[in-house]
Coordinates of C-alpha atoms and ligand atoms in Angstrom, one line a residue:
X1 CA -35.8 -4.6 32.9
X2 CA -32.1 -5.1 33.9
X3 CA -30.1 -4.1 30.9
X4 CA -26.4 -4.5 30.1
X5 CA -24.9 -1.8 28.0
X6 CA -22.0 -3.4 26.1
X7 CA -19.4 -0.8 25.0
X8 CA -17.4 -2.0 22.0
X9 CA -16.8 0.5 19.2
X10 CA -18.3 3.5 21.1
X11 CA -16.0 4.3 24.0
X12 CA -17.5 7.6 24.9
X13 CA -20.3 9.1 26.9
X14 CA -21.0 12.1 24.7
X15 CA -23.5 11.5 21.9
X16 CA -23.8 7.7 22.4
X17 CA -27.1 6.0 21.4
X18 CA -26.4 3.2 23.9
X19 CA -26.7 5.6 26.8
X20 CA -30.0 7.1 25.5
X21 CA -32.1 4.1 26.5
X22 CA -32.3 4.6 30.3
X23 CA -33.5 2.2 32.9
X24 CA -31.6 -0.1 35.3
X25 CA -28.3 -0.5 33.5
X26 CA -24.9 -2.1 33.9
X27 CA -22.4 -0.5 31.4
X28 CA -19.6 -3.0 30.6
X29 CA -16.5 -3.5 28.5
X30 CA -15.1 -7.0 27.8
X31 CA -11.4 -7.5 27.1
X32 CA -12.1 -10.3 24.7
X33 CA -9.5 -13.0 25.4
X34 CA -10.1 -14.5 21.9
X35 CA -8.8 -11.2 20.4
X36 CA -6.2 -10.3 23.1
X37 CA -4.5 -13.7 23.1
X38 CA -3.4 -13.0 19.5
X39 CA -1.8 -9.6 20.3
X40 CA 1.8 -9.0 21.3
X41 CA 2.3 -7.5 24.7
X42 CA 3.6 -4.2 23.1
X43 CA 0.4 -3.7 21.0
X44 CA 0.0 0.1 20.8
X45 CA -3.8 -0.1 20.4
X46 CA -4.1 -1.5 23.9
X47 CA -2.6 1.6 25.3
X48 CA -5.1 3.7 23.3
X49 CA -8.1 1.6 24.3
X50 CA -7.1 1.4 27.9
X51 CA -6.7 5.2 28.1
X52 CA -10.1 5.6 26.4
X53 CA -11.7 3.2 28.8
X54 CA -10.4 5.0 31.9
X55 CA -11.7 8.2 30.4
X56 CA -15.1 6.6 29.8
X57 CA -15.2 5.2 33.3
X58 CA -14.6 8.7 34.7
X59 CA -17.1 10.3 32.5
X60 CA -19.8 7.7 33.3
X61 CA -19.0 8.2 37.0
X62 CA -19.7 11.9 36.6
X63 CA -23.2 10.9 35.4
X64 CA -23.7 8.7 38.4
X65 CA -22.9 5.5 36.4
X66 CA -19.8 3.4 36.2
X67 CA -18.2 0.8 33.9
X68 CA -17.6 -2.8 34.8
X69 CA -14.6 -4.3 33.2
X70 CA -14.4 -8.0 32.3
X71 CA -11.7 -10.3 30.8
X72 CA -12.7 -13.5 29.1
X73 CA -14.8 -14.8 26.2
X74 CA -18.0 -12.7 25.7
X75 CA -20.2 -15.9 25.8
X76 CA -18.6 -16.9 29.2
X77 CA -19.1 -13.3 30.5
X78 CA -22.7 -13.2 29.5
X79 CA -23.5 -16.7 30.8
X80 CA -22.0 -15.6 34.2
X81 CA -24.0 -12.3 34.2
X82 CA -27.2 -14.1 33.4
X83 CA -26.8 -16.9 35.9
X84 CA -25.3 -14.9 38.7
X85 CA -26.9 -11.5 38.2
X86 CA -30.2 -12.1 36.4
X87 CA -29.8 -9.9 33.4
X88 CA -32.4 -10.0 30.6
X89 CA -31.0 -8.0 27.8
X90 CA -27.8 -6.7 26.3
X91 CA -27.6 -3.6 24.0
X92 CA -24.7 -2.9 21.8
X93 CA -23.9 -0.9 18.7
X94 CA -23.2 -2.5 15.3
X95 CA -20.0 -4.3 14.4
X96 CA -20.1 -6.1 11.1
X97 CA -17.0 -8.2 10.4
X98 CA -17.4 -12.0 10.5
X99 CA -16.0 -12.5 14.0
X100 CA -18.2 -9.8 15.4
X101 CA -21.4 -11.1 13.7
X102 CA -20.7 -14.6 14.9
X103 CA -19.9 -13.4 18.4
X104 CA -23.1 -11.4 18.6
X105 CA -25.1 -14.3 17.3
X106 CA -23.6 -16.6 20.0
X107 CA -24.4 -14.0 22.7
X108 CA -28.0 -13.7 21.4
X109 CA -28.5 -17.4 22.3
X110 CA -27.7 -16.5 26.0
X111 CA -29.8 -13.4 26.5
X112 CA -31.8 -11.0 24.3
X113 CA -29.4 -9.0 22.1
X114 CA -30.6 -5.6 21.1
X115 CA -28.5 -4.0 18.4
X116 CA -28.2 -0.2 18.4
X117 CA -27.4 1.8 15.3
X118 CA -24.5 4.1 16.2
X119 CA -21.2 3.2 14.6
X120 CA -21.9 4.4 11.0
X121 CA -24.0 7.2 9.5
X122 CA -26.3 4.8 7.7
X123 CA -27.6 1.4 8.6
X124 CA -26.3 -1.4 6.4
X125 CA -29.6 -1.9 4.6
X126 CA -30.3 1.9 4.2
X127 CA -28.4 2.9 1.1
X128 CA -29.3 0.4 -1.6
X129 CA -30.0 0.5 -5.3
X130 CA -33.5 1.0 -6.4
X131 CA -33.8 -2.8 -6.9
X132 CA -32.8 -3.4 -3.3
X133 CA -29.4 -4.8 -4.0
X134 CA -26.2 -3.3 -2.5
X135 CA -24.0 -0.9 -4.5
X136 CA -20.7 -2.2 -5.7
X137 CA -19.3 1.1 -6.8
X138 CA -18.6 4.1 -4.5
X139 CA -19.8 7.1 -6.6
X140 CA -23.4 5.9 -7.1
X141 CA -23.5 4.8 -3.4
X142 CA -22.3 8.3 -2.5
X143 CA -24.9 10.0 -4.7
X144 CA -27.7 7.9 -3.2
X145 CA -26.4 8.5 0.3
X146 CA -26.5 12.2 -0.3
X147 CA -30.2 12.1 -1.4
X148 CA -31.1 10.0 1.7
X149 CA -29.1 12.1 4.1
X150 CA -31.4 13.6 6.7
X151 CA -30.9 15.8 9.8
X152 CA -31.7 12.7 12.0
X153 CA -28.4 11.1 10.7
X154 CA -26.5 13.7 12.7
X155 CA -28.8 14.2 15.6
X156 CA -27.1 14.2 19.0
X157 CA -28.0 11.3 21.3
X158 CA -28.9 12.4 24.8
X159 CA -28.0 10.8 28.1
X160 CA -31.0 8.9 29.2
X161 CA -32.4 8.3 32.7
X162 CA -29.9 5.5 33.5
X163 CA -29.8 3.9 37.0
X164 CA -26.7 2.0 37.8
X165 CA -27.3 -1.5 39.0
X166 CA -25.5 -2.4 42.2
X167 CA -22.3 -4.1 41.0
X168 CA -18.6 -4.1 41.9
X169 CA -17.0 -1.9 39.2
X170 CA -13.7 -1.4 41.0
X171 CA -12.3 -4.8 39.9
X172 CA -11.4 -6.4 36.7
X173 CA -13.6 -9.4 36.5
X174 CA -11.7 -12.3 35.1
X175 CA -14.2 -14.8 33.7
X176 CA -12.6 -18.0 32.6
X177 CA -14.0 -21.3 34.0
X178 CA -13.7 -19.9 37.5
X179 CA -14.5 -16.3 38.0
X180 CA -12.0 -14.2 40.0
X181 CA -11.1 -10.6 40.2
X182 CA -7.9 -8.6 39.8
X183 CA -7.3 -5.3 41.4
X184 CA -6.9 -2.7 40.1
X185 CA -7.6 -2.9 36.4
X186 CA -4.3 -2.1 34.7
X187 CA -2.8 -2.7 31.3
X188 CA -0.1 -4.8 33.0
X189 CA -2.8 -7.0 34.7
X190 CA -4.0 -7.8 31.2
X191 CA -0.6 -8.8 30.1
X192 CA 0.3 -5.6 28.1
X193 CA 3.1 -3.1 28.4
X194 CA 2.1 0.5 28.3
X195 CA 3.4 2.1 25.0
X196 CA 4.4 5.7 24.4
X197 CA 1.9 7.1 21.9
X198 CA 2.7 10.0 19.6
X199 CA 1.8 13.5 20.8
X200 CA -1.1 13.5 18.3
X201 CA -2.4 10.1 19.4
X202 CA -2.4 11.3 23.0
X203 CA -4.8 14.2 22.2
X204 CA -8.5 13.9 22.9
X205 CA -10.7 13.7 19.7
X206 CA -11.8 17.3 20.4
X207 CA -8.3 18.6 20.5
X208 CA -7.6 16.8 17.3
X209 CA -10.6 18.4 15.7
X210 CA -9.4 21.8 16.9
X211 CA -6.1 21.2 15.1
X212 CA -7.8 19.9 12.0
X213 CA -10.2 22.9 11.8
X214 CA -7.3 25.1 10.6
X215 CA -6.5 22.6 7.8
X216 CA -10.0 21.6 6.6
X217 CA -10.1 24.1 3.8
X218 CA -6.8 22.7 2.4
X219 CA -7.9 19.1 2.9
X220 CA -8.5 18.3 -0.8
X221 CA -4.9 19.2 -1.8
X222 CA -3.0 18.6 1.4
X223 CA -4.4 15.2 2.1
X224 CA -2.1 13.7 -0.5
X225 CA 1.1 15.4 0.4
X226 CA 2.8 12.9 2.6
X227 CA 5.0 15.2 4.6
X228 CA 2.0 17.3 5.7
X229 CA -0.3 16.3 8.4
X230 CA -3.1 17.3 6.1
X231 CA -5.8 14.9 7.3
X232 CA -7.8 14.7 10.5
X233 CA -5.9 11.8 12.1
X234 CA -9.2 10.7 13.5
X235 CA -9.0 7.1 12.2
X236 CA -8.5 5.4 15.6
X237 CA -11.1 7.6 17.3
X238 CA -13.7 6.6 14.7
X239 CA -12.6 3.0 15.0
X240 CA -13.0 2.8 18.7
X241 CA -15.8 5.4 18.9
X242 CA -14.0 7.9 21.2
X243 CA -15.9 10.4 19.0
X244 CA -19.2 9.8 17.3
X245 CA -19.5 10.1 13.5
X246 CA -22.6 12.4 14.2
X247 CA -20.4 14.8 16.2
X248 CA -18.1 15.0 13.2
X249 CA -21.0 15.7 10.9
X250 CA -22.4 18.5 13.1
X251 CA -18.8 19.9 13.3
X252 CA -18.8 19.9 9.5
X253 CA -22.1 21.8 9.5
X254 CA -20.5 24.6 11.6
X255 CA -17.5 24.7 9.3
X256 CA -19.7 25.0 6.3
X257 CA -21.5 28.0 7.8
X258 CA -18.0 29.6 8.0
X259 CA -17.7 29.1 4.2
X260 CA -15.5 26.1 4.1
X261 CA -16.1 23.4 1.5
X262 CA -16.7 20.4 3.7
X263 CA -17.8 18.0 1.0
X264 CA -14.4 16.3 0.4
X265 CA -14.1 15.3 4.0
X266 CA -17.8 14.3 4.2
X267 CA -17.1 12.1 1.2
X268 CA -14.4 10.2 3.1
X269 CA -16.8 9.6 6.0
X270 CA -19.2 8.1 3.5
X271 CA -16.4 5.9 2.2
X272 CA -16.2 4.4 5.6
X273 CA -19.9 3.6 5.5
X274 CA -19.5 2.2 2.0
X275 CA -16.9 -0.3 3.0
X276 CA -18.8 -1.4 6.2
X277 CA -21.9 -1.9 4.1
X278 CA -20.0 -4.0 1.6
X279 CA -18.5 -6.3 4.2
X280 CA -21.9 -6.7 5.8
X281 CA -23.5 -7.8 2.5
X282 CA -20.6 -9.8 1.2
X283 CA -18.8 -11.3 4.3
X284 CA -16.9 -13.7 2.0
X285 CA -14.8 -10.6 0.9
X286 CA -13.0 -10.9 4.2
X287 CA -10.8 -13.6 2.7
X288 CA -11.9 -14.3 -0.9
X289 CA -11.6 -12.4 -4.2
X290 CA -14.8 -11.1 -5.7
X291 CA -13.3 -10.8 -9.2
X292 CA -10.4 -12.7 -10.8
X293 CA -9.0 -16.0 -9.8
X294 CA -5.5 -14.9 -9.4
X295 CA -4.5 -15.5 -5.8
X296 CA -0.9 -14.1 -5.7
X297 CA 2.3 -16.1 -5.4
X298 CA 3.5 -17.0 -2.0
X299 CA 7.1 -15.8 -1.4
X300 CA 8.3 -15.6 2.2
X301 CA 11.6 -13.9 1.3
X302 CA 10.0 -10.9 -0.5
X303 CA 7.3 -10.6 2.1
X304 CA 10.0 -10.4 4.8
X305 CA 11.7 -7.7 2.8
X306 CA 8.4 -5.8 2.7
X307 CA 7.6 -6.2 6.4
X308 CA 11.1 -5.2 7.5
X309 CA 11.3 -2.1 5.2
X310 CA 14.1 -3.6 3.1
X311 CA 12.6 -3.6 -0.4
X312 CA 14.9 -0.8 -1.6
X313 CA 11.9 1.2 -2.8
X314 CA 12.2 4.3 -0.5
X315 CA 8.5 5.3 -0.4
X316 CA 7.4 1.8 0.4
X317 CA 10.1 1.3 3.1
X318 CA 9.3 4.7 4.6
X319 CA 5.6 3.8 4.8
X320 CA 6.4 0.5 6.5
X321 CA 8.7 2.3 8.9
X322 CA 6.0 4.8 9.8
X323 CA 3.6 1.9 10.4
X324 CA 6.0 0.0 12.7
X325 CA 7.1 3.1 14.6
X326 CA 3.7 4.8 15.1
X327 CA 0.9 2.5 14.1
X328 CA -0.1 4.9 11.4
X329 CA 0.5 5.2 7.6
X330 CA -0.4 8.0 5.4
X331 CA -3.4 7.1 3.1
X332 CA -1.5 7.6 -0.2
X333 CA 1.4 5.6 1.1
X334 CA -1.0 2.8 2.1
X335 CA -2.2 2.7 -1.5
X336 CA 1.4 2.7 -2.9
X337 CA 2.4 -0.1 -0.4
X338 CA -0.7 -2.2 -1.2
X339 CA -0.1 -1.8 -4.9
X340 CA 3.6 -2.7 -4.6
X341 CA 2.9 -5.8 -2.5
X342 CA 0.1 -7.2 -4.7
X343 CA 1.3 -6.1 -8.1
X344 CA 5.1 -5.6 -8.1
X345 CA 5.8 -8.4 -5.6
X346 CA 2.7 -10.4 -6.7
X347 CA 2.1 -11.6 -3.1
X348 CA -1.4 -12.6 -1.9
X349 CA -3.3 -9.4 -0.8
X350 CA -4.4 -11.3 2.4
X351 CA -0.7 -11.3 3.6
X352 CA -0.6 -7.5 3.3
X353 CA -4.0 -7.1 4.9
X354 CA -2.9 -9.2 7.9
X355 CA 0.4 -7.2 8.2
X356 CA -1.6 -3.9 8.3
X357 CA -4.1 -5.4 10.7
X358 CA -1.3 -6.3 13.1
X359 CA -0.1 -2.7 13.4
X360 CA -2.6 -0.1 12.3
X361 CA -4.0 2.0 15.2
X362 CA -7.1 2.6 13.1
X363 CA -7.4 -1.0 11.9
X364 CA -10.9 -1.7 10.8
X365 CA -11.7 -4.9 9.1
X366 CA -14.0 -3.5 6.4
X367 CA -11.8 -0.5 5.4
X368 CA -8.6 -2.5 5.5
X369 CA -9.9 -5.6 3.6
X370 CA -11.8 -3.6 1.0
X371 CA -8.9 -1.2 0.5
X372 CA -6.5 -4.2 0.0
X373 CA -8.9 -5.8 -2.4
X374 CA -9.2 -2.5 -4.3
X375 CA -5.4 -2.2 -4.6
X376 CA -5.1 -5.9 -5.7
X377 CA -7.9 -5.3 -8.2
X378 CA -9.7 -8.4 -6.9
X379 CA -12.6 -6.8 -5.0
X380 CA -16.0 -5.4 -6.1
X381 CA -14.4 -2.4 -7.8
X382 CA -15.1 -2.8 -11.6
X383 CA -11.9 -0.8 -12.3
X384 CA -9.8 -3.6 -13.8
X385 CA -6.7 -5.2 -12.4
X386 CA -4.3 -3.2 -14.5
X387 CA -4.3 -0.3 -12.0
X388 CA -0.7 -0.4 -10.9
X389 CA 0.9 2.5 -9.0
X390 CA 4.4 3.5 -10.0
X391 CA 6.1 4.1 -6.6
X392 CA 8.6 6.5 -8.2
X393 CA 6.2 8.8 -10.0
X394 CA 4.0 8.8 -6.9
X395 CA 7.1 9.9 -4.9
X396 CA 7.8 12.7 -7.5
X397 CA 4.2 13.9 -7.2
X398 CA 3.6 13.7 -3.5
X399 CA 7.0 13.7 -1.8
X400 CA 9.2 15.5 -4.3
X401 CA 11.7 16.8 -1.7
X402 CA 11.7 13.4 0.0
X403 CA 10.7 15.0 3.3
X404 CA 8.4 12.1 4.3
X405 CA 10.8 9.5 3.1
X406 CA 13.8 11.0 4.9
X407 CA 11.8 11.4 8.1
X408 CA 11.1 7.7 8.4
X409 CA 14.1 6.3 6.6
X410 CA 17.3 7.5 8.2
X411 CA 19.6 5.6 5.8
X412 CA 18.7 7.9 2.9
X413 CA 18.8 11.2 4.8
X414 CA 22.0 12.3 3.1
X415 CA 21.0 11.1 -0.4
X416 CA 19.8 13.8 -2.9
X417 CA 16.0 13.9 -3.1
X418 CA 16.1 13.1 -6.9
X419 CA 17.5 9.6 -6.1
X420 CA 14.3 8.7 -4.2
X421 CA 12.1 9.0 -7.2
X422 CA 14.5 7.6 -9.7
X423 CA 14.7 3.8 -10.1
X424 CA 17.7 3.9 -12.4
X425 CA 19.8 5.9 -9.9
X426 CA 18.7 3.7 -7.0
X427 CA 19.6 0.6 -9.0
X428 CA 23.1 1.8 -10.0
X429 CA 24.4 3.7 -7.0
X430 CA 25.1 2.1 -3.6
X431 CA 23.5 3.6 -0.6
X432 CA 25.2 2.6 2.7
X433 CA 23.0 0.3 4.8
X434 CA 20.2 0.4 2.3
X435 CA 19.4 -2.3 -0.3
X436 CA 18.9 -1.8 -4.1
X437 CA 15.3 -2.2 -5.3
X438 CA 14.3 -5.9 -5.1
X439 CA 12.2 -5.6 -8.2
X440 CA 12.2 -3.5 -11.4
X441 CA 8.9 -1.6 -11.7
X442 CA 8.4 -2.1 -15.4
X443 CA 9.4 -5.8 -15.4
X444 CA 7.3 -6.7 -12.4
X445 CA 4.3 -4.7 -13.6
X446 CA 4.3 -6.6 -16.9
X447 CA 4.6 -9.9 -15.0
X448 CA 1.6 -8.9 -12.8
X449 CA -0.5 -8.0 -15.9
X450 CA 0.3 -11.4 -17.5
X451 CA -0.7 -13.3 -14.4
X452 CA -4.0 -11.4 -14.1
X453 CA -4.8 -11.8 -17.8
X454 CA -4.2 -15.5 -17.7
X455 CA -6.5 -15.9 -14.7
X456 CA -9.5 -14.1 -16.2
Ligands
FAD1 C1 -4.4 -0.5 1.9 C2 -5.3 0.4 2.8 C3 -5.6 0.0 4.0 C4 -6.5 0.8 4.8 N1 -6.9 0.4 6.1 C5 -7.7 1.1 6.8 C6 -8.1 0.7 8.1 O1 -7.8 -0.4 8.6 N2 -8.9 1.5 8.8 C7 -9.3 2.7 8.4 O2 -10.1 3.4 9.0 N3 -9.0 3.1 7.1 C8 -8.2 2.4 6.4 N4 -7.8 2.8 5.1 C9 -8.3 4.1 4.6 C10 -7.5 5.4 5.0 O3 -6.2 5.2 4.6 C11 -7.6 5.8 6.4 O4 -9.0 5.9 6.8 C12 -7.0 7.2 6.7 O5 -5.7 7.2 6.3 C13 -7.1 7.5 8.2 O6 -6.4 8.8 8.4 P1 -7.3 10.0 8.8 O7 -8.2 9.7 9.9 O8 -6.3 11.1 9.0 O9 -8.2 10.2 7.5 P2 -9.0 11.5 7.0 O10 -8.6 11.7 5.6 O11 -9.0 12.6 7.9 O12 -10.5 10.9 6.9 C14 -11.4 10.9 8.0 C15 -12.0 9.6 8.2 O13 -12.7 9.1 7.0 C16 -12.5 7.7 6.9 N5 -11.8 7.5 5.6 C17 -10.9 8.3 5.0 N6 -10.5 7.7 3.9 C18 -11.0 6.5 3.8 C19 -11.0 5.4 2.9 N7 -10.2 5.5 1.8 N8 -11.7 4.3 3.1 C20 -12.5 4.2 4.2 N9 -12.6 5.2 5.1 C21 -11.9 6.3 4.9 C22 -11.7 7.2 8.1 O14 -12.6 6.8 9.1 C23 -11.0 8.5 8.4 O15 -10.5 8.5 9.8 C24 -6.9 2.1 4.3 C25 -6.5 2.5 3.1 C26 -5.7 1.7 2.3 C27 -5.3 2.1 0.9

């Protein structure tokens, strides 16, 4: 059996179920032209992915394997591999958004497609209600997940007896209608400019874990304080699989033995599974509301103010600046921004989701879409639409001294911290080079409630 190992969301050698199978294999990665064509040449994720791929290639070589790199549409790549190189089977780990499911279905018409369970802790059909239907609410999902959790969910995958098939892995194989090769594979040859990642983004996942080990016991409190780097910062690593979720689970077991309460962090990992499970079962959530008919009101001007950090609401603008400058945004600030866009600005949640998708290093369709639907109050969450974050009280609670805001918003650095959480002060005083709030919180919240109520 000549087997293709298709790396997608599992860019690592360590603890990878794809590499457990063994046999005559060709490990590959495809730069999918359908996805890449939509990205700007300065996309930060491409630098992250390319670095991870080069590391993967080196690590595979150390195991006597290699990684063949392709550019093109996956169906064209597999058609070429089947006709020119007689492959029978492709194995790949799960990816559940609509594009990925359709892509995999198309590939399965070309050669046998063997899905491997690796990306999440649970399989999408594993944590279900007693009647076999999917959970819509996180807490019962979490409780059930805990009862089903078994040591095999964190068992390390071994490196199988893999024999590399004779194949030229030194070139980037460009598969369009006529196959040709580019040498050597570089970011530039793919049409991208290398970006300077932050020091933290440049760390290996294990270095990040080492840093986070010192903070884990404070995680429940520190994770909400915007100026602290109180979370793991592992989002992009989990997204692209530069570390396996099982490795994180085993790491948590070790920390638990040291007496640390690991449950709050474990819970967030289960959240990731929950959202992936929801999108798998309800693919229509990718673009449609689950509850409520209210679709938002299109307004290009206010959307532009949001995307250019010109809303005059400091915490929102600082969050957008963080996103544009680093490809990251603190979780609480993501919630505040999403609430502001969907409730105070009354814009369609899909616009915000797309904006985040464009820039987030850890962009993941399920987590992003479901989080936006949660904030808009349109998703599966039974919590009603009247959850509206007040960006000023949120600032007072989680960035009282304005350290986070001032870090990302240079215009307000000289402004006393109390201004940043006080809408009245911001409305009445002029800050040089910084706009006044484009909406009043109370007025816009009332308008949002009226709209939602009328579309029940
Ligand atoms: C509007 C909005 C959009 C979001 N978009 C994404 C996205 O595209 N991709 C993404 O991975 N997360 C997304 N999140 C969830 C969360 O903000 C990020 O997972 C988290 O900020 C990543 O930072 P971290 O790795 O330091 O998190 P940590 O707190 O260290 O958590 C560890 C890991 O657990 C998972 N996790 C943590 N919180 C959540 C959560 N609320 N939902 C789902 N998984 C979670 C992530 O994989 C994360 O890396 C979004 C949240 C909101 C409110």
